[in-house]
Amino acid sequence: MRQVIIIGSGPAGFTAAIYAARANLTPLLIASSVEAGGELMNTTEVENFPGFPEGIMGPDLMAKMQEQAEKFGTEVVYDDVTALDLAGDVKTVTLGSGAVHEAESIVFATGSAPRKIGIEGEQRLSGHGVSYCATCDGFFFREQQIAVVGGGDSAMEEATFLTKFASKVYVIHRREELRASKIMQERAFANEKIEFVWNSEIIDILGGDSVTGVLLRDTVDGSTRELPLTGVFVAIGNDPRTHLVHDQLDLTEHGTIWVDGRTSRTSQPGVFAAGDVVDPTYRQAVTAAASGTTAALDVEHYLAARADAGAPAPDASEIDGLTDAA
């Protein structure tokens, strides 16, 4: 039986693994069979992660995190979790391969998934002109007219990146102003290949075997019009990946996993959560990494309390004191 199993391979998961491994907890980290590395695997240059003044590509950052975790003794398994049993002192994790692992504690760091528009054409043409990853699919749209849907930092990053390939990139946004940070807005506004389509929402994605355009509705006057396109990149946010724990852990009104204050402790003893799956607000690589640190320290203190025969798990004040001392 393992002392700790970490589910998720983004910044939160690998940071938790680094700390847990250095504490000699020999963690097992379950990385997805197809989406290992988290959302940073779909990101181009990361400019705001401390320690990289010249920036670093998202996949390169995740590779370094994994290398560091494995250096200290983390075992990484590429498989998908299909079932969890989080009740009781022994937690069980069932994988797609059929393997079942047991642990005294679990760190749940599954991150978030791209949010969808929710229209019929989107599902039908996904992979045939509809994409959620510019770095994955941008190459296929050389010298074509495409659109990015959204108004946040992710949308601006996607649009700017796609100008390396496309002849024209429309940014379709429901409002008349962006939510993106100032620097991301300035970059997009300065790019001559980007054109903004304000106060508009996509109500249908057109095409048979591939995207040929979108049907737009004006959010002010309700009028509709078609916009010819060959690609649609959806960047309207993310939803926490909590489907495995819906009936086992308490969730917040935002759909994220509830944790006790500034700790990573969930509603189930011995189960801890970190990263975007608990964070509906900041959702940055560095905050996810910090959250992973908290989870590993909480696990260490929880296991130490269990090892002390008959001693109860530490309360929040004791955990805070232990963390400060560390």
mmCIF file of C-alpha atoms in Angstrom:
data_model
loop_
_atom_site.group_PDB
_atom_site.id
_atom_site.type_symbol
_atom_site.label_atom_id
_atom_site.label_comp_id
_atom_site.label_asym_id
_atom_site.label_seq_id
_atom_site.Cartn_x
_atom_site.Cartn_y
_atom_site.Cartn_z
ATOM 1 C CA MET A 1 0.000 0.000 0.000
ATOM 2 C CA ARG A 2 1.225 3.460 -0.918
ATOM 3 C CA GLN A 3 1.508 6.330 1.523
ATOM 4 C CA VAL A 4 0.202 8.771 -1.087
ATOM 5 C CA ILE A 5 -1.186 8.640 -4.617
ATOM 6 C CA ILE A 6 -1.324 11.854 -6.629
ATOM 7 C CA ILE A 7 -3.926 12.050 -9.388
ATOM 8 C CA GLY A 8 -3.031 14.657 -11.996
ATOM 9 C CA SER A 9 0.140 15.703 -13.799
ATOM 10 C CA GLY A 10 -0.077 19.480 -14.067
ATOM 11 C CA PRO A 11 1.890 22.017 -11.992
ATOM 12 C CA ALA A 12 -0.091 21.143 -8.849
ATOM 13 C CA GLY A 13 0.368 17.398 -9.219
ATOM 14 C CA PHE A 14 4.073 17.455 -10.003
ATOM 15 C CA THR A 15 4.841 20.037 -7.304
ATOM 16 C CA ALA A 16 3.006 17.898 -4.764
ATOM 17 C CA ALA A 17 5.059 14.952 -6.023
ATOM 18 C CA ILE A 18 8.347 16.833 -5.630
ATOM 19 C CA TYR A 19 7.579 17.739 -2.017
ATOM 20 C CA ALA A 20 6.148 14.334 -1.156
ATOM 21 C CA ALA A 21 9.105 12.518 -2.688
ATOM 22 C CA ARG A 22 11.594 14.706 -0.810
ATOM 23 C CA ALA A 23 9.741 13.766 2.373
ATOM 24 C CA ASN A 24 10.385 10.081 1.545
ATOM 25 C CA LEU A 25 6.724 9.333 0.949
ATOM 26 C CA THR A 26 7.517 7.520 -2.367
ATOM 27 C CA PRO A 27 4.486 8.955 -4.188
ATOM 28 C CA LEU A 28 2.751 7.314 -7.124
ATOM 29 C CA LEU A 29 1.551 9.911 -9.633
ATOM 30 C CA ILE A 30 -1.194 8.948 -12.067
ATOM 31 C CA ALA A 31 -0.844 10.947 -15.277
ATOM 32 C CA SER A 32 -3.493 10.783 -17.973
ATOM 33 C CA SER A 33 -2.832 8.405 -20.849
ATOM 34 C CA VAL A 34 -3.640 11.137 -23.388
ATOM 35 C CA GLU A 35 -3.499 14.486 -21.543
ATOM 36 C CA ALA A 36 -0.404 14.152 -19.350
ATOM 37 C CA GLY A 37 1.100 17.457 -18.296
ATOM 38 C CA GLY A 38 -2.106 19.416 -17.874
ATOM 39 C CA GLU A 39 -3.160 22.580 -19.662
ATOM 40 C CA LEU A 40 0.403 23.892 -19.972
ATOM 41 C CA MET A 41 0.986 21.238 -22.623
ATOM 42 C CA ASN A 42 -1.327 23.342 -24.820
ATOM 43 C CA THR A 43 0.410 26.626 -24.034
ATOM 44 C CA THR A 44 3.124 28.342 -26.029
ATOM 45 C CA GLU A 45 5.567 30.615 -24.213
ATOM 46 C CA VAL A 46 5.101 31.011 -20.456
ATOM 47 C CA GLU A 47 6.510 34.400 -19.454
ATOM 48 C CA ASN A 48 5.315 34.739 -15.864
ATOM 49 C CA PHE A 49 6.588 31.607 -14.122
ATOM 50 C CA PRO A 50 9.313 32.642 -11.633
ATOM 51 C CA GLY A 51 12.847 31.644 -12.532
ATOM 52 C CA PHE A 52 12.511 31.923 -16.311
ATOM 53 C CA PRO A 53 13.148 35.582 -17.230
ATOM 54 C CA GLU A 54 13.352 34.750 -20.935
ATOM 55 C CA GLY A 55 10.194 32.660 -20.797
ATOM 56 C CA ILE A 56 9.775 28.931 -21.309
ATOM 57 C CA MET A 57 7.491 26.829 -23.480
ATOM 58 C CA GLY A 58 4.664 25.198 -21.547
ATOM 59 C CA PRO A 59 5.595 21.591 -22.473
ATOM 60 C CA ASP A 60 9.237 22.275 -21.555
ATOM 61 C CA LEU A 61 8.223 23.575 -18.126
ATOM 62 C CA MET A 62 6.157 20.467 -17.470
ATOM 63 C CA ALA A 63 8.991 18.205 -18.629
ATOM 64 C CA LYS A 64 11.313 19.883 -16.118
ATOM 65 C CA MET A 65 8.765 19.474 -13.325
ATOM 66 C CA GLN A 66 8.378 15.782 -14.108
ATOM 67 C CA GLU A 67 12.140 15.288 -14.289
ATOM 68 C CA GLN A 68 12.518 16.905 -10.874
ATOM 69 C CA ALA A 69 9.726 14.806 -9.352
ATOM 70 C CA GLU A 70 11.205 11.586 -10.718
ATOM 71 C CA LYS A 71 14.690 12.580 -9.565
ATOM 72 C CA PHE A 72 13.466 12.429 -5.953
ATOM 73 C CA GLY A 73 11.673 9.108 -6.374
ATOM 74 C CA THR A 74 8.207 9.752 -7.776
ATOM 75 C CA GLU A 75 6.803 6.900 -9.847
ATOM 76 C CA VAL A 76 4.727 8.107 -12.805
ATOM 77 C CA VAL A 77 2.086 5.889 -14.411
ATOM 78 C CA TYR A 78 0.414 6.902 -17.681
ATOM 79 C CA ASP A 79 -3.146 5.676 -17.313
ATOM 80 C CA ASP A 80 -6.620 7.031 -16.600
ATOM 81 C CA VAL A 81 -8.436 6.752 -13.289
ATOM 82 C CA THR A 82 -11.808 5.103 -13.832
ATOM 83 C CA ALA A 83 -13.016 4.753 -10.233
ATOM 84 C CA LEU A 84 -12.172 5.933 -6.732
ATOM 85 C CA ASP A 85 -13.156 4.751 -3.276
ATOM 86 C CA LEU A 86 -12.191 7.495 -0.845
ATOM 87 C CA ALA A 87 -14.034 6.295 2.258
ATOM 88 C CA GLY A 88 -12.211 4.678 5.152
ATOM 89 C CA ASP A 89 -8.562 4.617 6.095
ATOM 90 C CA VAL A 90 -7.483 2.867 2.897
ATOM 91 C CA LYS A 91 -8.253 4.631 -0.385
ATOM 92 C CA THR A 92 -8.443 2.684 -3.656
ATOM 93 C CA VAL A 93 -7.715 3.949 -7.157
ATOM 94 C CA THR A 94 -8.805 1.866 -10.161
ATOM 95 C CA LEU A 95 -7.135 2.496 -13.511
ATOM 96 C CA GLY A 96 -8.244 1.898 -17.078
ATOM 97 C CA SER A 97 -5.801 -1.007 -17.300
ATOM 98 C CA GLY A 98 -7.682 -2.729 -14.481
ATOM 99 C CA ALA A 99 -4.904 -2.169 -11.965
ATOM 100 C CA VAL A 100 -6.037 -1.218 -8.462
ATOM 101 C CA HIS A 101 -3.764 0.803 -6.168
ATOM 102 C CA GLU A 102 -4.277 1.421 -2.457
ATOM 103 C CA ALA A 103 -3.022 4.368 -0.423
ATOM 104 C CA GLU A 104 -3.323 5.989 2.960
ATOM 105 C CA SER A 105 -3.878 9.379 1.321
ATOM 106 C CA ILE A 106 -4.829 10.892 -2.010
ATOM 107 C CA VAL A 107 -3.940 14.222 -3.626
ATOM 108 C CA PHE A 108 -6.563 15.097 -6.239
ATOM 109 C CA ALA A 109 -5.052 17.512 -8.775
ATOM 110 C CA THR A 110 -6.957 16.822 -11.973
ATOM 111 C CA GLY A 111 -7.101 20.434 -13.146
ATOM 112 C CA SER A 112 -9.772 21.701 -15.504
ATOM 113 C CA ALA A 113 -11.088 21.030 -19.004
ATOM 114 C CA PRO A 114 -11.875 23.504 -21.790
ATOM 115 C CA ARG A 115 -15.414 24.825 -21.615
ATOM 116 C CA LYS A 116 -17.570 24.309 -24.693
ATOM 117 C CA ILE A 117 -20.006 26.685 -26.344
ATOM 118 C CA GLY A 118 -22.708 24.021 -26.209
ATOM 119 C CA ILE A 119 -24.157 24.106 -29.718
ATOM 120 C CA GLU A 120 -24.806 21.207 -32.091
ATOM 121 C CA GLY A 121 -22.318 22.220 -34.787
ATOM 122 C CA GLU A 122 -19.534 22.441 -32.235
ATOM 123 C CA GLN A 123 -19.826 18.800 -31.258
ATOM 124 C CA ARG A 124 -20.368 17.586 -34.821
ATOM 125 C CA LEU A 125 -17.345 19.421 -36.209
ATOM 126 C CA SER A 126 -14.977 18.947 -33.284
ATOM 127 C CA GLY A 127 -11.707 17.843 -34.845
ATOM 128 C CA HIS A 128 -12.930 18.982 -38.256
ATOM 129 C CA GLY A 129 -12.307 22.685 -37.891
ATOM 130 C CA VAL A 130 -13.411 23.151 -34.279
ATOM 131 C CA SER A 131 -10.498 23.063 -31.840
ATOM 132 C CA TYR A 132 -9.684 23.893 -28.214
ATOM 133 C CA CYS A 133 -5.904 23.989 -28.653
ATOM 134 C CA ALA A 134 -4.131 26.475 -30.903
ATOM 135 C CA THR A 135 -0.703 24.967 -30.343
ATOM 136 C CA CYS A 136 -2.044 21.538 -31.265
ATOM 137 C CA ASP A 137 -3.929 22.484 -34.414
ATOM 138 C CA GLY A 138 -2.782 25.910 -35.601
ATOM 139 C CA PHE A 139 -0.409 24.445 -38.190
ATOM 140 C CA PHE A 140 -3.341 23.004 -40.140
ATOM 141 C CA PHE A 141 -4.813 26.449 -40.844
ATOM 142 C CA ARG A 142 -2.028 28.061 -42.849
ATOM 143 C CA GLU A 143 -3.234 31.054 -44.899
ATOM 144 C CA GLN A 144 -6.837 30.503 -43.820
ATOM 145 C CA GLN A 145 -9.417 32.710 -42.120
ATOM 146 C CA ILE A 146 -10.270 31.452 -38.652
ATOM 147 C CA ALA A 147 -11.827 32.691 -35.413
ATOM 148 C CA VAL A 148 -11.100 32.560 -31.706
ATOM 149 C CA VAL A 149 -14.062 32.706 -29.337
ATOM 150 C CA GLY A 150 -13.481 34.443 -25.996
ATOM 151 C CA GLY A 151 -12.220 37.609 -24.347
ATOM 152 C CA GLY A 152 -9.759 36.520 -21.664
ATOM 153 C CA ASP A 153 -6.017 35.977 -21.566
ATOM 154 C CA SER A 154 -6.309 32.499 -23.058
ATOM 155 C CA ALA A 155 -8.260 33.802 -26.026
ATOM 156 C CA MET A 156 -5.747 36.587 -26.666
ATOM 157 C CA GLU A 157 -2.857 34.152 -26.408
ATOM 158 C CA GLU A 158 -4.556 31.754 -28.812
ATOM 159 C CA ALA A 159 -5.350 34.509 -31.299
ATOM 160 C CA THR A 160 -1.834 35.937 -31.247
ATOM 161 C CA PHE A 161 -0.280 32.500 -31.681
ATOM 162 C CA LEU A 162 -2.597 31.627 -34.565
ATOM 163 C CA THR A 163 -1.466 34.675 -36.567
ATOM 164 C CA LYS A 164 1.738 32.718 -37.207
ATOM 165 C CA PHE A 165 -0.301 30.496 -39.508
ATOM 166 C CA ALA A 166 -3.626 32.047 -40.485
ATOM 167 C CA SER A 167 -4.098 34.923 -42.894
ATOM 168 C CA LYS A 168 -6.843 36.369 -40.696
ATOM 169 C CA VAL A 169 -7.917 35.742 -37.106
ATOM 170 C CA TYR A 170 -11.265 37.052 -35.900
ATOM 171 C CA VAL A 171 -11.780 37.366 -32.152
ATOM 172 C CA ILE A 172 -15.472 36.894 -31.398
ATOM 173 C CA HIS A 173 -16.570 38.266 -28.049
ATOM 174 C CA ARG A 174 -19.999 38.668 -26.443
ATOM 175 C CA ARG A 175 -19.187 42.094 -25.023
ATOM 176 C CA GLU A 176 -17.609 45.334 -26.216
ATOM 177 C CA GLU A 177 -14.560 45.076 -23.998
ATOM 178 C CA LEU A 178 -12.130 42.297 -23.100
ATOM 179 C CA ARG A 179 -11.477 40.607 -19.770
ATOM 180 C CA ALA A 180 -7.856 39.925 -20.713
ATOM 181 C CA SER A 181 -4.922 41.567 -18.947
ATOM 182 C CA LYS A 182 -3.665 44.855 -20.348
ATOM 183 C CA ILE A 183 -0.482 43.426 -21.844
ATOM 184 C CA MET A 184 -2.372 40.639 -23.633
ATOM 185 C CA GLN A 185 -4.901 43.125 -25.000
ATOM 186 C CA GLU A 186 -2.172 45.417 -26.277
ATOM 187 C CA ARG A 187 -0.475 42.594 -28.137
ATOM 188 C CA ALA A 188 -3.708 41.542 -29.787
ATOM 189 C CA PHE A 189 -4.748 45.090 -30.714
ATOM 190 C CA ALA A 190 -1.335 45.726 -32.269
ATOM 191 C CA ASN A 191 -1.471 42.628 -34.467
ATOM 192 C CA GLU A 192 -2.690 43.547 -37.932
ATOM 193 C CA LYS A 193 -3.927 40.021 -38.599
ATOM 194 C CA ILE A 194 -6.409 40.143 -35.723
ATOM 195 C CA GLU A 195 -9.863 41.680 -36.160
ATOM 196 C CA PHE A 196 -12.325 41.963 -33.271
ATOM 197 C CA VAL A 197 -15.999 41.096 -33.664
ATOM 198 C CA TRP A 198 -17.646 42.781 -30.692
ATOM 199 C CA ASN A 199 -21.038 42.124 -29.077
ATOM 200 C CA SER A 200 -21.452 38.848 -30.941
ATOM 201 C CA GLU A 201 -22.091 35.231 -30.029
ATOM 202 C CA ILE A 202 -21.925 32.094 -32.159
ATOM 203 C CA ILE A 203 -25.299 30.379 -32.384
ATOM 204 C CA ASP A 204 -24.274 27.792 -34.990
ATOM 205 C CA ILE A 205 -21.125 26.453 -36.626
ATOM 206 C CA LEU A 206 -21.686 25.801 -40.303
ATOM 207 C CA GLY A 207 -20.354 23.063 -42.541
ATOM 208 C CA GLY A 208 -20.824 19.430 -43.538
ATOM 209 C CA ASP A 209 -17.554 17.537 -43.255
ATOM 210 C CA SER A 210 -15.601 20.593 -42.108
ATOM 211 C CA VAL A 211 -16.180 24.140 -40.888
ATOM 212 C CA THR A 212 -17.245 26.643 -43.552
ATOM 213 C CA GLY A 213 -18.386 29.460 -41.292
ATOM 214 C CA VAL A 214 -20.333 30.528 -38.223
ATOM 215 C CA LEU A 215 -23.734 32.089 -37.646
ATOM 216 C CA LEU A 216 -23.431 35.105 -35.368
ATOM 217 C CA ARG A 217 -26.078 36.861 -33.307
ATOM 218 C CA ASP A 218 -25.607 40.462 -32.224
ATOM 219 C CA THR A 219 -26.005 40.603 -28.434
ATOM 220 C CA VAL A 220 -27.287 44.192 -28.638
ATOM 221 C CA ASP A 221 -29.925 44.187 -31.369
ATOM 222 C CA GLY A 222 -30.428 40.455 -31.938
ATOM 223 C CA SER A 223 -29.607 40.539 -35.652
ATOM 224 C CA THR A 224 -27.835 37.571 -37.238
ATOM 225 C CA ARG A 225 -25.212 37.188 -39.938
ATOM 226 C CA GLU A 226 -22.854 34.580 -41.332
ATOM 227 C CA LEU A 227 -19.074 34.854 -41.170
ATOM 228 C CA PRO A 228 -17.108 32.606 -43.575
ATOM 229 C CA LEU A 229 -14.366 30.656 -41.754
ATOM 230 C CA THR A 230 -12.489 27.383 -41.958
ATOM 231 C CA GLY A 231 -11.632 27.062 -38.285
ATOM 232 C CA VAL A 232 -13.054 27.933 -34.850
ATOM 233 C CA PHE A 233 -10.876 27.898 -31.735
ATOM 234 C CA VAL A 234 -12.914 27.964 -28.528
ATOM 235 C CA ALA A 235 -11.257 29.735 -25.575
ATOM 236 C CA ILE A 236 -14.099 30.663 -23.201
ATOM 237 C CA GLY A 237 -12.770 29.205 -19.990
ATOM 238 C CA ASN A 238 -12.440 25.911 -18.220
ATOM 239 C CA ASP A 239 -14.458 23.670 -15.910
ATOM 240 C CA PRO A 240 -12.873 21.730 -13.021
ATOM 241 C CA ARG A 241 -12.466 17.993 -13.618
ATOM 242 C CA THR A 242 -14.451 16.677 -10.658
ATOM 243 C CA HIS A 243 -16.600 13.938 -12.215
ATOM 244 C CA LEU A 244 -14.744 11.189 -10.344
ATOM 245 C CA VAL A 245 -15.608 12.641 -6.925
ATOM 246 C CA HIS A 246 -19.084 14.108 -7.342
ATOM 247 C CA ASP A 247 -20.617 11.619 -4.913
ATOM 248 C CA GLN A 248 -17.648 11.460 -2.540
ATOM 249 C CA LEU A 249 -16.357 14.989 -1.896
ATOM 250 C CA ASP A 250 -18.134 18.253 -1.165
ATOM 251 C CA LEU A 251 -18.067 20.816 -3.972
ATOM 252 C CA THR A 252 -18.415 24.602 -3.908
ATOM 253 C CA GLU A 253 -20.984 26.699 -5.731
ATOM 254 C CA HIS A 254 -18.357 27.139 -8.475
ATOM 255 C CA GLY A 255 -18.131 23.385 -9.019
ATOM 256 C CA THR A 256 -14.647 23.178 -7.543
ATOM 257 C CA ILE A 257 -13.695 20.812 -4.718
ATOM 258 C CA TRP A 258 -14.304 22.312 -1.287
ATOM 259 C CA VAL A 259 -11.208 22.629 0.902
ATOM 260 C CA ASP A 260 -10.902 23.781 4.490
ATOM 261 C CA GLY A 261 -9.700 27.388 4.424
ATOM 262 C CA ARG A 262 -6.129 27.761 3.235
ATOM 263 C CA THR A 263 -5.426 24.039 3.634
ATOM 264 C CA SER A 264 -5.883 21.393 0.946
ATOM 265 C CA ARG A 265 -8.041 19.191 3.195
ATOM 266 C CA THR A 266 -11.303 18.104 1.594
ATOM 267 C CA SER A 267 -14.482 16.865 3.262
ATOM 268 C CA GLN A 268 -13.031 13.341 3.321
ATOM 269 C CA PRO A 269 -10.193 12.617 5.796
ATOM 270 C CA GLY A 270 -6.999 11.617 4.018
ATOM 271 C CA VAL A 271 -8.050 13.214 0.726
ATOM 272 C CA PHE A 272 -6.444 16.475 -0.360
ATOM 273 C CA ALA A 273 -7.015 18.640 -3.426
ATOM 274 C CA ALA A 274 -4.838 21.152 -5.251
ATOM 275 C CA GLY A 275 -4.598 23.316 -8.351
ATOM 276 C CA ASP A 276 -7.347 24.441 -10.689
ATOM 277 C CA VAL A 277 -9.712 21.795 -9.345
ATOM 278 C CA VAL A 278 -10.015 23.927 -6.170
ATOM 279 C CA ASP A 279 -9.389 27.368 -7.703
ATOM 280 C CA PRO A 280 -12.151 29.119 -9.681
ATOM 281 C CA THR A 281 -10.413 32.506 -9.616
ATOM 282 C CA TYR A 282 -6.665 32.671 -10.229
ATOM 283 C CA ARG A 283 -5.902 29.543 -12.269
ATOM 284 C CA GLN A 284 -2.229 30.278 -12.870
ATOM 285 C CA ALA A 285 0.616 27.790 -13.137
ATOM 286 C CA VAL A 286 2.388 29.369 -10.174
ATOM 287 C CA THR A 287 -0.695 29.342 -7.929
ATOM 288 C CA ALA A 288 -1.341 25.719 -8.885
ATOM 289 C CA ALA A 289 2.248 24.849 -7.984
ATOM 290 C CA ALA A 290 1.875 26.622 -4.633
ATOM 291 C CA SER A 291 -1.354 24.707 -4.033
ATOM 292 C CA GLY A 292 0.488 21.456 -4.748
ATOM 293 C CA THR A 293 3.060 22.401 -2.117
ATOM 294 C CA THR A 294 0.289 22.909 0.434
ATOM 295 C CA ALA A 295 -1.207 19.522 -0.409
ATOM 296 C CA ALA A 296 2.092 17.677 0.015
ATOM 297 C CA LEU A 297 2.753 19.328 3.378
ATOM 298 C CA ASP A 298 -0.777 18.550 4.526
ATOM 299 C CA VAL A 299 -0.312 14.922 3.488
ATOM 300 C CA GLU A 300 2.977 14.726 5.373
ATOM 301 C CA HIS A 301 1.376 16.036 8.557
ATOM 302 C CA TYR A 302 -1.666 13.756 8.159
ATOM 303 C CA LEU A 303 0.488 10.650 7.762
ATOM 304 C CA ALA A 304 2.696 11.648 10.697
ATOM 305 C CA ALA A 305 -0.392 11.953 12.899
ATOM 306 C CA ARG A 306 -1.612 8.507 11.773
ATOM 307 C CA ALA A 307 1.762 6.999 12.540
ATOM 308 C CA ASP A 308 1.636 8.402 16.060
ATOM 309 C CA ALA A 309 -0.449 5.646 17.608
ATOM 310 C CA GLY A 310 -3.822 6.889 18.774
ATOM 311 C CA ALA A 311 -3.077 10.524 17.951
ATOM 312 C CA PRO A 312 -5.828 12.449 16.128
ATOM 313 C CA ALA A 313 -5.123 14.209 12.830
ATOM 314 C CA PRO A 314 -3.910 17.802 13.396
ATOM 315 C CA ASP A 315 -6.451 20.571 13.174
ATOM 316 C CA ALA A 316 -6.076 23.606 10.908
ATOM 317 C CA SER A 317 -4.139 25.667 13.477
ATOM 318 C CA GLU A 318 -1.638 22.859 14.012
ATOM 319 C CA ILE A 319 -1.192 22.456 10.267
ATOM 320 C CA ASP A 320 -0.570 26.169 9.818
ATOM 321 C CA GLY A 321 2.041 26.110 12.562
ATOM 322 C CA LEU A 322 3.786 23.093 11.081
ATOM 323 C CA THR A 323 3.777 24.670 7.633
ATOM 324 C CA ASP A 324 5.257 27.910 8.915
ATOM 325 C CA ALA A 325 7.969 25.981 10.710
ATOM 326 C CA ALA A 326 8.828 24.126 7.508
#
